[in-house]
């Protein structure tokens, strides 16, 4: 099932508003097969991590609950961020982790579900020289289509035929709850079907988990509910170094560090999503924790800092870990 603009607009509650997908800007012009491969690789402890860019989606600041034009302008003032006619460009990232010759993929991008300016993750993975067959574990932060689309090949089979699929039991249960699916509008129902279609080939290789537990060698799950019921991060212990892949704690680097209460219609429980975000910001700042996320500006690696009553993101330089 293709995520049409109409379906996306309905799920965002934007009615007949126009939400155009962005061009890929300076990186590459999107070809019919998706954006050109973009990746960034670095060493971290005993692991090699590769950030894989799936592409960008333009999101108008007006959809953020709690935002207003004056506050958006104040937030963006003095920064490199600009909101064009299509909105702020939001990246979609995935991450490949190699340890001891084993390959783990964290989220899989959109494939062809969300338009020509997305779907570049597999090309970026191919550019690393790693084949889908070499992936032994796929960790899913949650089951939205920009995280699960790449799980399936065009013929509906498993894109990663040898991979175990690790996903929270709460997350799986939510998307497979027929009563919940029947209760939502048609646009949102499409998200349920896409989630089910994406994970279906892995049903016999699914590894569910509950709570803060080790889910793969070196990886501990961290429940981060609100965006979805089972939304999770994954803490990598790479020898003497730790890195948290926090999924969708943040959708806009430009807006949500300074305004952590601002949520997005994709958040299933917006008050809980804001609460989780602020708690995670507090912990990350206090512990000087290195974090990365699926919608942080690519490659998305850095630390959270307190900035008065708000927060800031201190992005690591590209030379980090080289």
PDB file of C-alpha atoms in Angstrom, residues 65 86 91 175:
ATOM      1  CA  UNK A  65       0.768  21.267  18.784  1.00  0.00           C
ATOM      2  CA  UNK A  86       6.931  23.333   2.026  1.00  0.00           C
ATOM      3  CA  UNK A  91      15.385  13.778   7.899  1.00  0.00           C
ATOM      4  CA  UNK A 175      -0.823  -2.394  15.551  1.00  0.00           C
TER       5      UNK A 175
END
